[in-house]
């Protein structure tokens, strides 16, 4: 047996998320089906982050144990030939035998895309959360700074998720709120883009989306920066902001 | 009666093109349905360019004659509330009573997006033509220069299209072949983008797509630059390159 590390990109629009389900298409399900055909038996694929339904990925990492001796480049082509075009294997490499995409992950980077303006671009409707009002970036950045560091993020997660350690303490290394300098002239004029990049050692269920939902409240002037600190300290979900919709979110990369 | 000028963006992926059809969803059909509800009678919407099935637009222009006194800003919101989210009205303005989106158009700009690299990004699969091999841009630019100016583009169109004047002479003002300086880090690494912007006074059926298909042959080293001049002079469709797929094409803007 050998262990392989896969880097994946997917458009999550039509999927019920990463995690295998019996009655709905999922990213893990599609990958396991493709691997099963190659390996000739059921294969389990482990993902670094179990993205929600509608969430995208540009650098999801997965690990898989395989008996088949197929070389990485051929495997990449074989998987992409079997997978639907909205899921792509970008890279396959040999990994140490005990490599585990989920347990081994040290840092993950998520990007959330916000679009503001009177009309939502048809080309970003599936990849950005559209808001009519402009956002106050300075206040959003101040609120973002409050969340950086090691904290108990109980207020910023949905209970019932997978909390294997039982702990809701996580470390956020950075939350960057950046107006998107889109050089792409293919934009609906008067639309402004803002990205929120969140870097952490791990994320609770819906954590990035609740962080973004809370920052957007601040950006719209509906919540004071201090109220974000209060929400964090409260450890109560109902003290934080709403869960931002999934389609604005992308798992950018995972570091080991 | 008044005449209005509309600026539209749409993702053409799921449409059978601009032009109204009885049994397939089209952009014109959706707009006329929305206008019909507002006006209370059948309304004809005229588009500047009748984009093919799967072709997109960021700045399509349409004209419509309306009796209803609704103001442009309210009309924009009302139309967007009725239209599917992959069609957006960006702007509505009052126009001279005889304004005609098609006959009045003096220049149209189309952009074709090419992506090259080993794996096609899931996020560009509907908006760029993916090629495995890199393109030779210098040769593509030389071939593009051959097409600029007033020529008989008979070799670069599909017969059976709408040639109301009977003439296949058109003027191309510019064909710009540009490596896309994507500041967007949200790209599949090792993918390179090339855009082909074509500016002309009017376009025959499939003309932009055949121009791009021919330039791609040159970029791949399968056709010499001189052979593009020969194809143009031949006025024979079978002497030009293949018709590039529709999904890489966007109507960027129309000038009057």
Coordinates of C-alpha atoms in Angstrom, one line a residue:
Chain A
X1 CA 0.0 0.0 0.0
X2 CA 1.0 3.6 -0.7
X3 CA -0.4 6.9 0.5
X4 CA -1.1 9.7 -2.1
X5 CA -1.7 13.4 -1.5
X6 CA -4.2 15.0 -3.9
X7 CA -4.8 18.7 -4.5
X8 CA -8.3 19.4 -5.8
X9 CA -10.3 22.3 -7.1
X10 CA -14.1 22.2 -7.4
X11 CA -17.1 24.3 -8.1
X12 CA -19.4 23.2 -5.2
X13 CA -22.6 24.7 -6.7
X14 CA -24.3 21.5 -7.4
X15 CA -22.9 19.4 -4.6
X16 CA -24.2 18.6 -1.1
X17 CA -20.8 19.4 0.2
X18 CA -17.6 17.4 0.6
X19 CA -18.8 14.5 2.8
X20 CA -20.2 11.3 1.3
X21 CA -24.0 10.9 1.5
X22 CA -26.1 8.1 0.3
X23 CA -28.7 10.1 -1.6
X24 CA -26.9 13.3 -2.8
X25 CA -23.9 14.0 -5.0
X26 CA -20.9 15.0 -2.9
X27 CA -17.2 15.7 -3.8
X28 CA -16.0 12.8 -1.6
X29 CA -18.5 10.5 -3.2
X30 CA -17.4 11.4 -6.7
X31 CA -13.8 10.9 -5.9
X32 CA -14.3 7.6 -4.1
X33 CA -16.3 6.4 -7.2
X34 CA -13.5 7.3 -9.5
X35 CA -10.8 5.7 -7.3
X36 CA -13.0 2.6 -6.8
X37 CA -13.0 2.1 -10.6
X38 CA -9.2 2.4 -10.7
X39 CA -8.5 0.3 -7.6
X40 CA -11.2 -2.3 -8.2
X41 CA -12.4 -2.1 -4.6
X42 CA -13.9 0.5 -2.3
X43 CA -11.5 3.3 -1.5
X44 CA -11.8 5.9 1.3
X45 CA -10.7 9.4 0.4
X46 CA -10.0 11.7 3.4
X47 CA -10.4 15.5 2.9
X48 CA -8.5 18.2 4.8
X49 CA -11.7 20.3 5.2
X50 CA -15.2 19.0 4.9
X51 CA -16.7 21.9 2.9
X52 CA -20.4 22.6 3.2
X53 CA -22.9 22.3 0.4
X54 CA -22.3 25.0 -2.1
X55 CA -18.8 25.9 -0.9
X56 CA -16.0 25.8 -3.4
X57 CA -12.3 24.8 -3.3
X58 CA -9.3 25.8 -5.2
X59 CA -6.8 23.9 -3.1
X60 CA -8.6 21.2 -1.1
X61 CA -6.2 18.5 -0.1
X62 CA -7.1 14.8 0.2
X63 CA -5.3 11.6 1.2
X64 CA -5.9 8.2 -0.1
X65 CA -4.3 4.8 0.4
X66 CA -3.9 2.8 -2.8
X67 CA -2.6 -0.6 -3.8
X68 CA -2.5 0.2 -7.5
X69 CA 1.0 1.1 -8.8
X70 CA -0.3 3.8 -11.2
X71 CA 2.1 6.7 -11.4
X72 CA 0.8 10.2 -10.1
X73 CA 0.7 11.9 -13.5
X74 CA -1.3 9.1 -15.1
X75 CA -3.5 8.9 -12.1
X76 CA -4.3 12.6 -12.4
X77 CA -5.3 12.2 -16.0
X78 CA -7.3 9.0 -15.2
X79 CA -9.2 10.7 -12.4
X80 CA -10.0 13.8 -14.4
X81 CA -11.3 11.6 -17.2
X82 CA -13.7 10.0 -14.8
X83 CA -14.7 13.0 -12.7
X84 CA -17.3 15.6 -13.7
X85 CA -15.8 18.8 -15.1
X86 CA -16.7 20.8 -12.0
X87 CA -14.3 18.7 -9.9
X88 CA -10.6 18.6 -11.0
X89 CA -7.6 16.9 -9.6
X90 CA -4.8 19.5 -9.9
X91 CA -1.9 17.4 -8.6
X92 CA -1.2 14.0 -7.2
X93 CA 2.0 13.1 -5.3
X94 CA 3.4 10.3 -3.2
X95 CA 3.2 11.0 0.5
X96 CA 4.6 9.4 3.6
X97 CA 2.6 6.2 4.4
X98 CA 1.0 7.8 7.5
X99 CA 0.0 11.1 5.8
X100 CA -3.5 12.0 6.8
X101 CA -5.1 15.0 5.0
X102 CA -7.2 16.0 7.9
X103 CA -5.2 15.2 11.1
X104 CA -2.0 16.5 9.5
X105 CA -3.3 19.9 8.4
X106 CA -1.6 22.8 10.3
X107 CA -3.1 25.8 8.6
X108 CA -6.0 26.3 6.3
X109 CA -6.8 29.4 4.2
X110 CA -10.4 30.2 3.3
X111 CA -11.4 33.1 1.1
X112 CA -14.9 34.7 1.2
X113 CA -15.9 36.9 -1.7
X114 CA -18.3 39.8 -1.2
X115 CA -19.7 41.9 -4.1
X116 CA -21.5 45.2 -3.5
X117 CA -23.4 47.3 -5.9
X118 CA -26.9 47.8 -7.3
X119 CA -26.9 44.8 -9.6
X120 CA -25.3 41.3 -9.0
X121 CA -23.1 40.2 -11.8
X122 CA -24.4 37.0 -13.5
X123 CA -20.8 35.8 -13.6
X124 CA -20.3 36.0 -9.8
X125 CA -23.8 35.0 -8.7
X126 CA -22.5 31.5 -7.8
X127 CA -19.2 32.7 -6.3
X128 CA -19.8 35.9 -4.3
X129 CA -22.3 37.1 -1.7
X130 CA -24.0 40.1 -3.3
X131 CA -24.9 43.1 -1.1
X132 CA -26.6 46.2 -2.2
X133 CA -24.8 48.5 0.2
X134 CA -21.1 49.4 0.3
X135 CA -19.1 48.0 3.2
X136 CA -17.1 50.0 5.8
X137 CA -13.7 48.3 5.5
X138 CA -12.0 50.1 8.3
X139 CA -14.5 48.9 10.8
X140 CA -14.5 45.4 9.3
X141 CA -10.7 45.3 9.8
X142 CA -11.0 46.4 13.4
X143 CA -13.5 43.7 14.1
X144 CA -11.4 41.2 12.2
X145 CA -8.4 42.0 14.5
X146 CA -10.5 41.1 17.5
X147 CA -10.9 37.6 16.2
X148 CA -7.2 36.9 15.6
X149 CA -5.3 34.8 18.1
X150 CA -6.2 31.8 20.1
X151 CA -9.8 32.0 21.4
X152 CA -12.8 29.9 22.3
X153 CA -14.9 30.3 19.2
X154 CA -18.0 28.7 20.6
X155 CA -20.1 31.7 19.6
X156 CA -18.8 31.3 16.0
X157 CA -19.9 27.8 15.3
X158 CA -22.9 25.7 14.7
X159 CA -23.4 23.0 17.4
X160 CA -23.8 19.5 16.2
X161 CA -20.8 19.7 14.0
X162 CA -17.8 17.5 14.3
X163 CA -16.0 18.6 17.5
X164 CA -13.9 15.5 18.1
X165 CA -11.7 17.1 20.7
X166 CA -14.7 18.6 22.4
X167 CA -12.8 21.8 22.4
X168 CA -14.0 24.9 20.6
X169 CA -10.7 26.7 21.0
X170 CA -9.0 27.5 17.7
X171 CA -6.2 29.8 16.6
X172 CA -6.9 32.4 13.9
X173 CA -3.6 33.6 12.4
X174 CA -5.0 36.3 10.2
X175 CA -8.3 37.7 8.9
X176 CA -7.5 40.0 5.9
X177 CA -10.3 42.3 4.6
X178 CA -9.2 43.5 1.1
X179 CA -10.9 45.4 -1.6
X180 CA -10.4 43.2 -4.7
X181 CA -8.1 44.9 -7.2
X182 CA -9.7 43.2 -10.0
X183 CA -7.7 43.8 -13.2
X184 CA -10.5 42.0 -14.9
X185 CA -12.4 44.4 -17.1
X186 CA -15.1 41.8 -17.4
X187 CA -16.9 43.2 -14.5
X188 CA -20.3 44.8 -14.1
X189 CA -19.3 48.4 -13.6
X190 CA -20.2 49.9 -10.2
X191 CA -19.7 46.5 -8.6
X192 CA -17.0 46.5 -5.9
X193 CA -15.5 43.3 -4.6
X194 CA -14.2 42.7 -1.1
X195 CA -12.4 39.5 -0.1
X196 CA -12.1 38.2 3.5
X197 CA -9.2 35.7 3.8
X198 CA -9.2 33.7 7.0
X199 CA -6.2 31.7 8.0
X200 CA -6.4 29.4 11.0
X201 CA -5.2 26.1 12.4
X202 CA -8.6 24.6 12.1
X203 CA -12.2 25.6 11.8
X204 CA -15.4 24.6 13.6
X205 CA -18.6 24.0 11.7
X206 CA -19.7 27.1 9.8
X207 CA -17.0 29.1 11.6
X208 CA -15.7 31.0 8.6
X209 CA -19.2 31.8 7.4
X210 CA -20.3 33.1 10.9
X211 CA -17.1 35.2 11.1
X212 CA -18.0 36.7 7.7
X213 CA -21.7 37.1 8.6
X214 CA -20.6 39.0 11.7
X215 CA -18.0 41.2 9.9
X216 CA -20.6 42.1 7.2
X217 CA -22.9 43.3 10.0
X218 CA -20.1 45.5 11.1
X219 CA -19.4 46.6 7.6
X220 CA -23.0 47.6 7.1
X221 CA -23.0 49.6 10.3
X222 CA -25.4 47.3 12.1
X223 CA -23.0 46.1 14.7
X224 CA -20.3 47.9 16.6
X225 CA -16.7 46.5 16.7
X226 CA -17.0 46.2 20.4
X227 CA -20.0 43.9 20.0
X228 CA -17.8 41.4 18.2
X229 CA -15.5 41.2 21.2
X230 CA -18.6 40.7 23.4
X231 CA -19.9 38.0 21.1
X232 CA -16.6 36.2 21.2
X233 CA -16.5 36.4 25.0
X234 CA -20.1 35.3 25.4
X235 CA -19.4 31.9 23.8
X236 CA -23.1 32.0 22.7
X237 CA -24.0 31.5 19.1
X238 CA -26.9 33.9 19.3
X239 CA -24.6 36.7 20.2
X240 CA -22.6 36.5 16.9
X241 CA -23.9 37.4 13.4
X242 CA -25.7 35.3 10.8
X243 CA -24.1 32.5 8.9
X244 CA -23.0 34.0 5.5
X245 CA -24.3 32.0 2.5
X246 CA -22.1 29.2 1.4
X247 CA -21.5 30.2 -2.3
X248 CA -19.1 33.1 -1.4
X249 CA -16.7 30.7 0.3
X250 CA -13.6 28.9 -1.2
X251 CA -11.1 26.7 0.5
X252 CA -7.9 28.2 -0.9
X253 CA -5.2 26.0 0.4
X254 CA -4.1 23.7 3.2
X255 CA -0.6 23.6 4.8
X256 CA 1.1 20.6 6.5
Chain B
X1 CA -44.6 55.7 -27.0
X2 CA -41.0 56.1 -25.8
X3 CA -37.8 54.2 -26.7
X4 CA -35.5 52.9 -24.1
X5 CA -31.9 51.7 -24.3
X6 CA -31.0 48.8 -22.1
X7 CA -27.5 47.5 -21.2
X8 CA -27.5 43.8 -20.2
X9 CA -25.2 41.2 -18.9
X10 CA -25.9 37.5 -19.1
X11 CA -24.4 34.1 -18.5
X12 CA -25.4 32.3 -21.7
X13 CA -24.6 28.8 -20.5
X14 CA -28.2 27.6 -20.3
X15 CA -29.7 29.6 -23.1
X16 CA -30.2 28.8 -26.8
X17 CA -28.8 32.2 -27.6
X18 CA -30.2 35.7 -27.9
X19 CA -32.9 35.1 -30.4
X20 CA -36.5 34.2 -29.4
X21 CA -37.4 30.6 -30.1
X22 CA -40.7 28.8 -29.4
X23 CA -39.3 25.8 -27.7
X24 CA -36.1 26.8 -26.0
X25 CA -35.1 29.5 -23.4
X26 CA -33.4 32.5 -24.9
X27 CA -32.3 35.9 -23.6
X28 CA -34.7 37.8 -25.9
X29 CA -37.5 35.5 -24.9
X30 CA -36.9 36.1 -21.2
X31 CA -36.7 39.9 -21.6
X32 CA -39.9 40.0 -23.7
X33 CA -41.7 38.0 -21.1
X34 CA -40.6 40.4 -18.4
X35 CA -41.5 43.4 -20.5
X36 CA -44.8 41.9 -21.4
X37 CA -45.8 41.6 -17.7
X38 CA -44.9 45.3 -17.2
X39 CA -46.5 46.7 -20.4
X40 CA -49.5 44.4 -20.4
X41 CA -49.1 43.5 -24.0
X42 CA -46.5 41.8 -26.3
X43 CA -43.3 43.8 -26.5
X44 CA -40.5 43.3 -29.0
X45 CA -36.9 43.7 -27.7
X46 CA -34.2 44.3 -30.3
X47 CA -30.7 43.3 -29.4
X48 CA -27.5 44.8 -30.9
X49 CA -25.9 41.4 -31.4
X50 CA -27.7 38.1 -31.7
X51 CA -25.3 36.0 -29.6
X52 CA -25.2 32.3 -30.2
X53 CA -26.2 29.6 -27.8
X54 CA -23.7 29.5 -24.9
X55 CA -22.2 32.9 -25.7
X56 CA -22.2 35.4 -22.8
X57 CA -22.5 39.2 -22.6
X58 CA -21.3 41.8 -20.3
X59 CA -22.6 44.8 -22.3
X60 CA -25.2 43.7 -24.7
X61 CA -27.4 46.6 -25.7
X62 CA -31.1 46.3 -26.5
X63 CA -33.8 48.7 -27.5
X64 CA -37.5 48.6 -26.7
X65 CA -40.5 50.7 -27.4
X66 CA -42.8 51.1 -24.4
X67 CA -46.0 52.9 -23.6
X68 CA -45.7 52.5 -19.8
X69 CA -44.4 55.7 -18.1
X70 CA -42.3 53.7 -15.5
X71 CA -39.0 55.6 -14.8
X72 CA -35.7 53.9 -15.8
X73 CA -34.4 53.1 -12.3
X74 CA -37.7 51.5 -11.2
X75 CA -37.8 49.6 -14.5
X76 CA -34.3 48.3 -13.9
X77 CA -35.3 46.9 -10.5
X78 CA -38.7 45.6 -11.8
X79 CA -37.0 43.7 -14.7
X80 CA -34.3 42.2 -12.5
X81 CA -36.9 41.1 -10.0
X82 CA -38.7 39.2 -12.9
X83 CA -35.6 37.9 -14.8
X84 CA -33.6 34.8 -13.9
X85 CA -30.4 35.7 -12.0
X86 CA -28.2 34.7 -14.9
X87 CA -29.7 37.7 -16.9
X88 CA -29.2 41.1 -15.4
X89 CA -30.3 44.6 -16.6
X90 CA -27.4 46.8 -15.7
X91 CA -28.8 50.1 -16.9
X92 CA -31.9 51.6 -18.6
X93 CA -32.0 55.0 -20.1
X94 CA -34.3 57.1 -22.3
X95 CA -33.2 57.1 -26.0
X96 CA -34.2 59.1 -29.1
X97 CA -37.5 57.7 -30.4
X98 CA -35.9 56.2 -33.4
X99 CA -33.0 54.5 -31.5
X100 CA -32.5 51.0 -32.8
X101 CA -30.0 48.8 -30.9
X102 CA -29.1 46.8 -34.0
X103 CA -29.2 49.2 -36.9
X104 CA -27.6 52.0 -34.9
X105 CA -24.6 50.0 -33.7
X106 CA -21.3 51.4 -35.0
X107 CA -18.8 49.3 -33.2
X108 CA -19.0 46.1 -31.2
X109 CA -16.3 44.6 -29.0
X110 CA -16.2 40.9 -28.4
X111 CA -13.8 39.1 -26.0
X112 CA -12.7 35.5 -26.4
X113 CA -11.1 33.8 -23.4
X114 CA -8.5 31.0 -23.9
X115 CA -7.0 29.0 -21.0
X116 CA -4.0 26.8 -21.5
X117 CA -2.5 24.3 -19.1
X118 CA -2.8 20.6 -18.1
X119 CA -6.0 20.9 -16.1
X120 CA -9.1 23.1 -16.9
X121 CA -10.1 25.2 -13.9
X122 CA -13.7 24.3 -12.7
X123 CA -14.3 28.0 -12.3
X124 CA -13.6 28.8 -16.0
X125 CA -15.0 25.7 -17.6
X126 CA -18.0 27.7 -18.7
X127 CA -16.2 30.9 -19.7
X128 CA -13.0 29.9 -21.4
X129 CA -11.9 27.5 -24.1
X130 CA -9.4 25.2 -22.5
X131 CA -6.3 24.0 -24.5
X132 CA -3.6 21.7 -23.2
X133 CA -0.8 23.3 -25.2
X134 CA 0.7 26.8 -24.8
X135 CA -0.1 29.3 -27.5
X136 CA 2.5 31.2 -29.6
X137 CA 1.3 34.7 -29.1
X138 CA 3.7 36.4 -31.5
X139 CA 2.4 34.4 -34.4
X140 CA -1.2 34.9 -33.3
X141 CA -0.7 38.6 -33.3
X142 CA 0.8 38.6 -36.8
X143 CA -2.2 36.6 -38.0
X144 CA -4.5 39.0 -36.2
X145 CA -3.0 41.9 -38.0
X146 CA -3.8 40.3 -41.3
X147 CA -7.5 40.4 -40.5
X148 CA -7.6 44.1 -39.5
X149 CA -9.1 46.5 -41.9
X150 CA -12.0 46.3 -44.4
X151 CA -12.2 42.9 -46.0
X152 CA -14.6 40.4 -47.5
X153 CA -15.0 38.0 -44.6
X154 CA -16.8 35.3 -46.5
X155 CA -14.3 32.7 -45.4
X156 CA -14.9 33.7 -41.8
X157 CA -18.6 33.1 -41.6
X158 CA -21.2 30.4 -41.6
X159 CA -23.6 30.7 -44.5
X160 CA -27.3 30.7 -43.7
X161 CA -26.8 33.4 -41.2
X162 CA -28.5 36.8 -41.4
X163 CA -26.8 38.7 -44.2
X164 CA -29.4 41.4 -44.8
X165 CA -27.3 43.5 -47.0
X166 CA -26.1 40.4 -48.9
X167 CA -22.5 41.7 -48.3
X168 CA -19.9 39.8 -46.4
X169 CA -17.6 42.9 -46.3
X170 CA -16.9 44.1 -42.7
X171 CA -14.3 46.3 -41.0
X172 CA -12.3 45.0 -38.2
X173 CA -10.7 47.9 -36.2
X174 CA -8.6 45.7 -33.9
X175 CA -7.8 42.2 -32.9
X176 CA -5.8 42.3 -29.7
X177 CA -4.2 39.1 -28.4
X178 CA -3.3 39.6 -24.8
X179 CA -1.9 37.3 -22.1
X180 CA -4.3 37.9 -19.2
X181 CA -2.6 39.5 -16.3
X182 CA -4.9 38.0 -13.8
X183 CA -4.4 39.5 -10.4
X184 CA -6.8 36.9 -9.2
X185 CA -5.0 34.4 -7.0
X186 CA -8.0 32.3 -7.3
X187 CA -6.6 30.5 -10.3
X188 CA -5.5 27.0 -10.9
X189 CA -1.7 27.4 -10.9
X190 CA 0.0 26.6 -14.2
X191 CA -3.0 27.8 -16.1
X192 CA -2.3 30.7 -18.4
X193 CA -5.0 32.9 -19.9
X194 CA -5.1 34.6 -23.2
X195 CA -7.8 37.0 -24.3
X196 CA -8.6 37.9 -27.9
X197 CA -10.5 41.1 -28.2
X198 CA -12.1 41.8 -31.6
X199 CA -13.5 45.2 -32.4
X200 CA -15.5 45.6 -35.6
X201 CA -18.3 47.6 -37.2
X202 CA -20.4 44.4 -37.4
X203 CA -19.9 40.7 -37.5
X204 CA -21.2 37.9 -39.7
X205 CA -22.6 34.7 -38.3
X206 CA -19.9 32.8 -36.2
X207 CA -17.3 35.3 -37.5
X208 CA -15.6 36.0 -34.1
X209 CA -15.5 32.3 -33.3
X210 CA -14.0 31.4 -36.7
X211 CA -11.4 34.1 -36.3
X212 CA -10.5 32.7 -32.9
X213 CA -10.5 29.1 -34.2
X214 CA -8.1 30.2 -37.0
X215 CA -5.8 32.2 -34.6
X216 CA -5.7 29.2 -32.3
X217 CA -4.5 27.0 -35.1
X218 CA -1.7 29.5 -35.7
X219 CA -1.0 29.7 -32.0
X220 CA -0.6 25.9 -31.9
X221 CA 1.7 25.9 -34.9
X222 CA -0.7 24.1 -37.1
X223 CA -1.2 27.0 -39.5
X224 CA 1.2 29.5 -40.9
X225 CA 0.4 33.2 -40.7
X226 CA 0.5 33.4 -44.5
X227 CA -2.3 30.8 -44.6
X228 CA -4.6 33.2 -42.8
X229 CA -4.1 35.8 -45.5
X230 CA -4.7 33.0 -48.1
X231 CA -7.9 31.9 -46.3
X232 CA -9.2 35.5 -46.2
X233 CA -8.5 36.0 -49.9
X234 CA -10.1 32.7 -50.8
X235 CA -13.5 33.8 -49.5
X236 CA -14.0 30.0 -48.9
X237 CA -15.2 28.9 -45.4
X238 CA -13.3 25.6 -45.7
X239 CA -10.0 27.5 -46.0
X240 CA -10.3 29.1 -42.6
X241 CA -10.0 27.4 -39.2
X242 CA -12.6 25.7 -37.1
X243 CA -15.4 27.5 -35.2
X244 CA -14.2 28.0 -31.6
X245 CA -16.7 26.8 -29.0
X246 CA -19.2 29.4 -27.9
X247 CA -18.6 29.4 -24.2
X248 CA -15.3 31.3 -24.4
X249 CA -17.0 34.3 -26.1
X250 CA -18.5 37.4 -24.5
X251 CA -20.1 40.5 -26.1
X252 CA -18.3 43.2 -24.1
X253 CA -19.8 46.4 -25.4
X254 CA -21.6 48.1 -28.2
X255 CA -21.0 51.7 -29.3
X256 CA -23.4 54.0 -31.1

